[in-house]
PDB file of N, CA and C in Angstrom:
ATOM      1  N   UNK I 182      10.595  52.226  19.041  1.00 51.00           N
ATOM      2  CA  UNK I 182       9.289  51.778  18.539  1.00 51.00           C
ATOM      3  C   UNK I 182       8.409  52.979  18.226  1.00 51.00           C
ATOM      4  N   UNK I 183       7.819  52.669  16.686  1.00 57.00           N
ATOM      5  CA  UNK I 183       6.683  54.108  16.842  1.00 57.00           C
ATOM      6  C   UNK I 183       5.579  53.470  17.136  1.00 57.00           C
ATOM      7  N   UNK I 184       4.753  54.684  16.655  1.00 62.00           N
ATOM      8  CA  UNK I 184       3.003  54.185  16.865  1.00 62.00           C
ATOM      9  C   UNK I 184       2.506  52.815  16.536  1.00 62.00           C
ATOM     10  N   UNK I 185       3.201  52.797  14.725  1.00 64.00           N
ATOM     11  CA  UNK I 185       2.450  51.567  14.046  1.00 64.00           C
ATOM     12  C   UNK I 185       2.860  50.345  14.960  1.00 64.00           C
ATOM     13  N   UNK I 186       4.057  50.018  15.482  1.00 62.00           N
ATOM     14  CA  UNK I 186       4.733  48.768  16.110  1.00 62.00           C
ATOM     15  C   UNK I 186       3.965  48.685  17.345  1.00 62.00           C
ATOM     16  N   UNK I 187       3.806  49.922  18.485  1.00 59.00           N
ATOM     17  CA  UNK I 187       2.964  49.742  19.782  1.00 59.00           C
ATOM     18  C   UNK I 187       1.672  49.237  19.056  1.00 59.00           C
ATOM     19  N   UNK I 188       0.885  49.662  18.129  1.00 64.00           N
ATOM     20  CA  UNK I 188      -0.519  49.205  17.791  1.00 64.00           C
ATOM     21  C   UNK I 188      -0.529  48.235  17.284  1.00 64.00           C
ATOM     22  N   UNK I 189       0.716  46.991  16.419  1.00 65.00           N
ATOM     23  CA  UNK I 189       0.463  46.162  16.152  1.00 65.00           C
ATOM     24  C   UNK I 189       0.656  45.269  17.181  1.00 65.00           C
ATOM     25  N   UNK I 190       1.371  45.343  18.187  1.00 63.00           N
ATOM     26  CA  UNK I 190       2.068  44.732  19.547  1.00 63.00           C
ATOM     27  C   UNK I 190       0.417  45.102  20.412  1.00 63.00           C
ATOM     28  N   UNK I 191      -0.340  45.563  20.328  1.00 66.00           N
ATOM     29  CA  UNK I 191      -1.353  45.661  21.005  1.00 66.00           C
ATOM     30  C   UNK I 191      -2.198  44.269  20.081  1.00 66.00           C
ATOM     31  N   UNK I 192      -2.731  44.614  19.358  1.00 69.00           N
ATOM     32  CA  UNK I 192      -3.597  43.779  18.437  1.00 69.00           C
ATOM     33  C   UNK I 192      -3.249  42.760  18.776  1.00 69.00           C
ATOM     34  N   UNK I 193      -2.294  42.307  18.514  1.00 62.00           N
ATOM     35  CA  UNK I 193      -1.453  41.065  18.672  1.00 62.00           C
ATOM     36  C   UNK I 193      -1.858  40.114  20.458  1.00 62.00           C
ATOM     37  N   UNK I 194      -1.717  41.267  21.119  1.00 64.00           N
ATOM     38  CA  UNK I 194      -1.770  41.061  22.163  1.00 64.00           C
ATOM     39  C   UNK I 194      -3.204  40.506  22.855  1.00 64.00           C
ATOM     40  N   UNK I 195      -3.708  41.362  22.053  1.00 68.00           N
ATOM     41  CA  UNK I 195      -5.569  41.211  22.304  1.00 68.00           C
ATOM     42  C   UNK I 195      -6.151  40.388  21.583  1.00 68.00           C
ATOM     43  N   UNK I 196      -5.981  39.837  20.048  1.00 64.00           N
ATOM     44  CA  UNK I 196      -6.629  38.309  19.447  1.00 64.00           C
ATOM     45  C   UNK I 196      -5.710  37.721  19.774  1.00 64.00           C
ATOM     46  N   UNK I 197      -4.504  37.278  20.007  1.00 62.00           N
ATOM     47  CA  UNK I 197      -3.291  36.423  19.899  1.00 62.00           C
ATOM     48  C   UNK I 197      -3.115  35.884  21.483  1.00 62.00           C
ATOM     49  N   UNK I 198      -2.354  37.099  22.127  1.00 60.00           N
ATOM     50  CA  UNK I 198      -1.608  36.265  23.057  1.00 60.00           C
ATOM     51  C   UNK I 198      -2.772  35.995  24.436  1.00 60.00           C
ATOM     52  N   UNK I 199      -3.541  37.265  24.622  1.00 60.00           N
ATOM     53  CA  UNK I 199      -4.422  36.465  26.024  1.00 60.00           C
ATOM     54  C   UNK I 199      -5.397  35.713  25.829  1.00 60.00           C
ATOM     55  N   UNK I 200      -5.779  35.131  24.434  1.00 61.00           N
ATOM     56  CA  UNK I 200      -6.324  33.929  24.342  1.00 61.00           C
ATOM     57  C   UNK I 200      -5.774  32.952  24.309  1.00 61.00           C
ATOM     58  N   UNK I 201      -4.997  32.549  23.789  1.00 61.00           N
ATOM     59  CA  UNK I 201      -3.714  31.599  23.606  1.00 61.00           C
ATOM     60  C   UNK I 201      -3.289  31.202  25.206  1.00 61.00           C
ATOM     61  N   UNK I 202      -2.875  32.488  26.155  1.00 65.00           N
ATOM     62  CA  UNK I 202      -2.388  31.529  27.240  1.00 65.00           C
ATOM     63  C   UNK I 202      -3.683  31.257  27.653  1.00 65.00           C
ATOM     64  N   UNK I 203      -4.623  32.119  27.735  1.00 66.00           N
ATOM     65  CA  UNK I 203      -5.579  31.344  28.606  1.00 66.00           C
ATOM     66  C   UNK I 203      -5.982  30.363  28.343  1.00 66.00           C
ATOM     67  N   UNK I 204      -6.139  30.119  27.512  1.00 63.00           N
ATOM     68  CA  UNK I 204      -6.538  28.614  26.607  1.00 63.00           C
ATOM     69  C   UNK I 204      -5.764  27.668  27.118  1.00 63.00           C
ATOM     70  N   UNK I 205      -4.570  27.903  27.165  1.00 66.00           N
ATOM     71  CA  UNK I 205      -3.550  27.284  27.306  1.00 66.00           C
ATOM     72  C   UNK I 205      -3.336  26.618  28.516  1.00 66.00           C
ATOM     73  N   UNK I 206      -3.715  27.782  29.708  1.00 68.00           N
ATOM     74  CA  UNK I 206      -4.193  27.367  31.217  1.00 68.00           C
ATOM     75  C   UNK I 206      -5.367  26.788  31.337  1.00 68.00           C
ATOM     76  N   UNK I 207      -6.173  26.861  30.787  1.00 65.00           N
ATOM     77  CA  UNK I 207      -7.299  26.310  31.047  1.00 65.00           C
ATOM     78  C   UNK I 207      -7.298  24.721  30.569  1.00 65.00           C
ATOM     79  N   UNK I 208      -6.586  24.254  29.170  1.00 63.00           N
ATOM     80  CA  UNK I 208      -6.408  22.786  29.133  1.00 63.00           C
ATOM     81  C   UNK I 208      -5.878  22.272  29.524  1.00 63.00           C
ATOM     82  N   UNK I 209      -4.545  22.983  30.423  1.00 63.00           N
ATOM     83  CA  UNK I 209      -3.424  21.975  31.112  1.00 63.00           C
ATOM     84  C   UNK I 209      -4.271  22.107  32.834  1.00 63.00           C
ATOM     85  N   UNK I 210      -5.240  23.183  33.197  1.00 62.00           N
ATOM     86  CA  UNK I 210      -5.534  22.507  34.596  1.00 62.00           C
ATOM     87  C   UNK I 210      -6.961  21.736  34.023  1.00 62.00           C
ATOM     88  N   UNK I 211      -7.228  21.645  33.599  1.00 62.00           N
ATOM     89  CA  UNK I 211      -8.159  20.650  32.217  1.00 62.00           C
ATOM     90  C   UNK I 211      -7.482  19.059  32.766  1.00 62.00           C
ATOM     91  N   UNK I 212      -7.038  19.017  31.826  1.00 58.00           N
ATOM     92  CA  UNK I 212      -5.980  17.829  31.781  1.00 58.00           C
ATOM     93  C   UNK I 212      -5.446  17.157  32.681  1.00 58.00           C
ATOM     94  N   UNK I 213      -4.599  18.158  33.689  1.00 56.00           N
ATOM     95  CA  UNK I 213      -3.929  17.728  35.262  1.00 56.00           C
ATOM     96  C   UNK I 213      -4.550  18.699  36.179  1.00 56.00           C
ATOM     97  N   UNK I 214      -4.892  17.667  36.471  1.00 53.00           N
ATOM     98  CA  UNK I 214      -5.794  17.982  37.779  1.00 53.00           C
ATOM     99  C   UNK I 214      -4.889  17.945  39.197  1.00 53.00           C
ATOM    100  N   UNK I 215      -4.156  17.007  38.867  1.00 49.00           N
ATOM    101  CA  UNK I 215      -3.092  17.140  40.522  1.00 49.00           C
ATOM    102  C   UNK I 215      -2.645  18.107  40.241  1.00 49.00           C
ATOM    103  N   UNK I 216      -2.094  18.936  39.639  1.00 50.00           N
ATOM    104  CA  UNK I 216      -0.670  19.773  39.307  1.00 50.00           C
ATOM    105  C   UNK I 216      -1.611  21.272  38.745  1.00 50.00           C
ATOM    106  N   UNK I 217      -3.080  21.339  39.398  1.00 49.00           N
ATOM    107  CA  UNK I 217      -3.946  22.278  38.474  1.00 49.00           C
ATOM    108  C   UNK I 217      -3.138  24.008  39.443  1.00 49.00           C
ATOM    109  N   UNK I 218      -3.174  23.714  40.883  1.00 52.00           N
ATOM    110  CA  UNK I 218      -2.649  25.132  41.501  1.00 52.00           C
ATOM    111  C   UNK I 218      -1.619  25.460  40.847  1.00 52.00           C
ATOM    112  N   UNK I 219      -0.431  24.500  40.885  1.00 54.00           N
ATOM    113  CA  UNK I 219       0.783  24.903  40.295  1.00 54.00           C
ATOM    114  C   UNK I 219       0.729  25.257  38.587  1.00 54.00           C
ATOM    115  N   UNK I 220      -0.149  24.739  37.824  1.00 57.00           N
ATOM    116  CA  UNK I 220      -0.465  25.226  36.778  1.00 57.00           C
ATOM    117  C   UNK I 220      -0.710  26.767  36.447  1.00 57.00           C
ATOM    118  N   UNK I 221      -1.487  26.930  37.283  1.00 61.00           N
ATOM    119  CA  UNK I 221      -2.840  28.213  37.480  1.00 61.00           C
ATOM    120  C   UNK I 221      -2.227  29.261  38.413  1.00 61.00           C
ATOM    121  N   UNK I 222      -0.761  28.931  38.815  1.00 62.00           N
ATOM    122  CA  UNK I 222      -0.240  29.594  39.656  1.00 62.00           C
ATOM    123  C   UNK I 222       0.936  30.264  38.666  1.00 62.00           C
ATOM    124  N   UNK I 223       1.486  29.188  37.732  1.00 65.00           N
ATOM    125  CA  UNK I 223       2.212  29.831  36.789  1.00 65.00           C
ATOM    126  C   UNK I 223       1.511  30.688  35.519  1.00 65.00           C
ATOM    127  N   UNK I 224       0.751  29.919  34.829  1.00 64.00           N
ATOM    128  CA  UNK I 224       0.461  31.057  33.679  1.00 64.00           C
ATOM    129  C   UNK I 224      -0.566  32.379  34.562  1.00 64.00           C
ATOM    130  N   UNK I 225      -1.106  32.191  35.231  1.00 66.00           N
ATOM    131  CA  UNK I 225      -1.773  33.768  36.264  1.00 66.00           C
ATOM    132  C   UNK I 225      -0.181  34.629  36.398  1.00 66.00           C
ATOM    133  N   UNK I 226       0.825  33.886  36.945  1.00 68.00           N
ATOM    134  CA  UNK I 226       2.170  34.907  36.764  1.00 68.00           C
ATOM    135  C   UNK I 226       2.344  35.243  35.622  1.00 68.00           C
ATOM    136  N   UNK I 227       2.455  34.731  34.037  1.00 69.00           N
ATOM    137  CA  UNK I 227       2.711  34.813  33.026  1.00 69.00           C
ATOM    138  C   UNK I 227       2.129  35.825  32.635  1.00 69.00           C
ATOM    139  N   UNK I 228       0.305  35.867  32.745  1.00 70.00           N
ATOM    140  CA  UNK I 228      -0.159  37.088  32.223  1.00 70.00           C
ATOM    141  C   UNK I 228       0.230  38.216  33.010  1.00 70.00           C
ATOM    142  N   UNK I 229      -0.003  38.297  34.273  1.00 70.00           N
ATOM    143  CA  UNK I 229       0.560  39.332  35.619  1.00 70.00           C
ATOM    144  C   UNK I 229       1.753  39.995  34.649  1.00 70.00           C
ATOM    145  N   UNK I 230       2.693  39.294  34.273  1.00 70.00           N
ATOM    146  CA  UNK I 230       3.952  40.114  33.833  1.00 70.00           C
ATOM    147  C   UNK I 230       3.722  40.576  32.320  1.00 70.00           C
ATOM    148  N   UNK I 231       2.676  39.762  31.898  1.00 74.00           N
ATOM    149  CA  UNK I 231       2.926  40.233  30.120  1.00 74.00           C
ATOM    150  C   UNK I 231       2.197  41.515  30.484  1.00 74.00           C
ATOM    151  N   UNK I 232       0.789  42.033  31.146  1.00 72.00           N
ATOM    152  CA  UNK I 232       0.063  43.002  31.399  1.00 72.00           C
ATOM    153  C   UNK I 232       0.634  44.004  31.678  1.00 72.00           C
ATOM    154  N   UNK I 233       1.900  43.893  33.124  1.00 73.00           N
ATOM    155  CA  UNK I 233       2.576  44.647  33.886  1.00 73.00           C
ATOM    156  C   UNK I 233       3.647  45.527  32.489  1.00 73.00           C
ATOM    157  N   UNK I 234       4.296  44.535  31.763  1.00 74.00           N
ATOM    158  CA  UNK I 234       5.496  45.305  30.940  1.00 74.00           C
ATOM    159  C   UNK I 234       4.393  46.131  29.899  1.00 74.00           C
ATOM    160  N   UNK I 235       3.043  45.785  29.202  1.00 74.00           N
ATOM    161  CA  UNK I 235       2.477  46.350  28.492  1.00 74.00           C
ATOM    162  C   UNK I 235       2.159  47.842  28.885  1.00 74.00           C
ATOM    163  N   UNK I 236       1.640  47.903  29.858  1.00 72.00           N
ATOM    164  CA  UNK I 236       1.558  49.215  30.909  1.00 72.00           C
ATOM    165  C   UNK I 236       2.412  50.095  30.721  1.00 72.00           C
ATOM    166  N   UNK I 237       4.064  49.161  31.251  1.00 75.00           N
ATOM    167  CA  UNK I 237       4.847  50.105  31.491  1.00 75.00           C
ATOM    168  C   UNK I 237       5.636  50.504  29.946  1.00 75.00           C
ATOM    169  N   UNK I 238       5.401  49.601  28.797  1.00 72.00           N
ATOM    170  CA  UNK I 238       5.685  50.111  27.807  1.00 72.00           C
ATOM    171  C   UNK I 238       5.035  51.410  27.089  1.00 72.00           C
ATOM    172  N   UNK I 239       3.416  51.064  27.617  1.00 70.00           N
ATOM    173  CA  UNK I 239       2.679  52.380  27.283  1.00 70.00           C
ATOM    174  C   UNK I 239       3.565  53.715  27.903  1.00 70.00           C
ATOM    175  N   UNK I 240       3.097  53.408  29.563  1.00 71.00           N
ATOM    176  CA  UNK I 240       3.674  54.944  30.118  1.00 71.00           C
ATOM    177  C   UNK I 240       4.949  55.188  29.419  1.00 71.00           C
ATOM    178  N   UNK I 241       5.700  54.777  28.871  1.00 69.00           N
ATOM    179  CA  UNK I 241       7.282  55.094  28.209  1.00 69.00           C
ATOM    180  C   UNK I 241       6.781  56.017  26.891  1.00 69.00           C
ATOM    181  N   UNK I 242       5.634  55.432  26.215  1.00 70.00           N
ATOM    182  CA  UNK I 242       5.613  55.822  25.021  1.00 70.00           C
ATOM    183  C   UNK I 242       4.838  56.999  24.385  1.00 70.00           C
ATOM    184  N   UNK I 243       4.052  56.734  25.736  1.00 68.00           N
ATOM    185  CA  UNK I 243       2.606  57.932  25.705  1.00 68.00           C
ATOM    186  C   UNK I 243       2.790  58.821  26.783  1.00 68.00           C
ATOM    187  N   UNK I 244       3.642  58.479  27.988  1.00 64.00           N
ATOM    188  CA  UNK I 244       3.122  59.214  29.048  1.00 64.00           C
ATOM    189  C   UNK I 244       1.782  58.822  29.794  1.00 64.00           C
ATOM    190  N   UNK I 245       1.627  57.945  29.440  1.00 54.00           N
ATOM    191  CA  UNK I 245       0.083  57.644  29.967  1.00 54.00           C
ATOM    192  C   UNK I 245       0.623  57.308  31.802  1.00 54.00           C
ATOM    193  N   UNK I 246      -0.222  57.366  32.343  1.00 52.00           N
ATOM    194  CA  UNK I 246      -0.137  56.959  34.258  1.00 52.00           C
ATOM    195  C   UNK I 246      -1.505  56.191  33.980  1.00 52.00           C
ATOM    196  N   UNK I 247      -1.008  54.714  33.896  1.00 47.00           N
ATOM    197  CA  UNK I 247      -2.518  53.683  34.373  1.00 47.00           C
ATOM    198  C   UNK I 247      -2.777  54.017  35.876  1.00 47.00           C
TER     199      UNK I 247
END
């Protein structure tokens, strides 16, 4: 991956995907209310890992230490 692909994979990341799940969590514990922890328990993991590999894709690419 060069620059242009990490910066479009960022963008992407920042209007696209952490609105989308959150949105996403927020209408399904919206919606179900019994099932709202287990909801809110999975997509909170979902972002946890999309954040975590973004990081570690940076430090690979930049050297960066978050």
């Amino acid at each position: 991956m060069n620059n242009n692909v990490l910066l479009g994979f960022d963008v992407f990341m920042r209007t696209y995907g952490w609105t989308r799940i959150q949105l996403a969590a927020r209408i399904l514990t919206y919606f179900r209310p019994m099932s709202m922890l287990v909801t809110q328990d999975f997509h909170y993991s979902i972002i946890y890992l999309f954040s975590v590999s973004a990081l570690k894709i940076g430090e690979m690419l930049f050297d960066f230490q978050f």
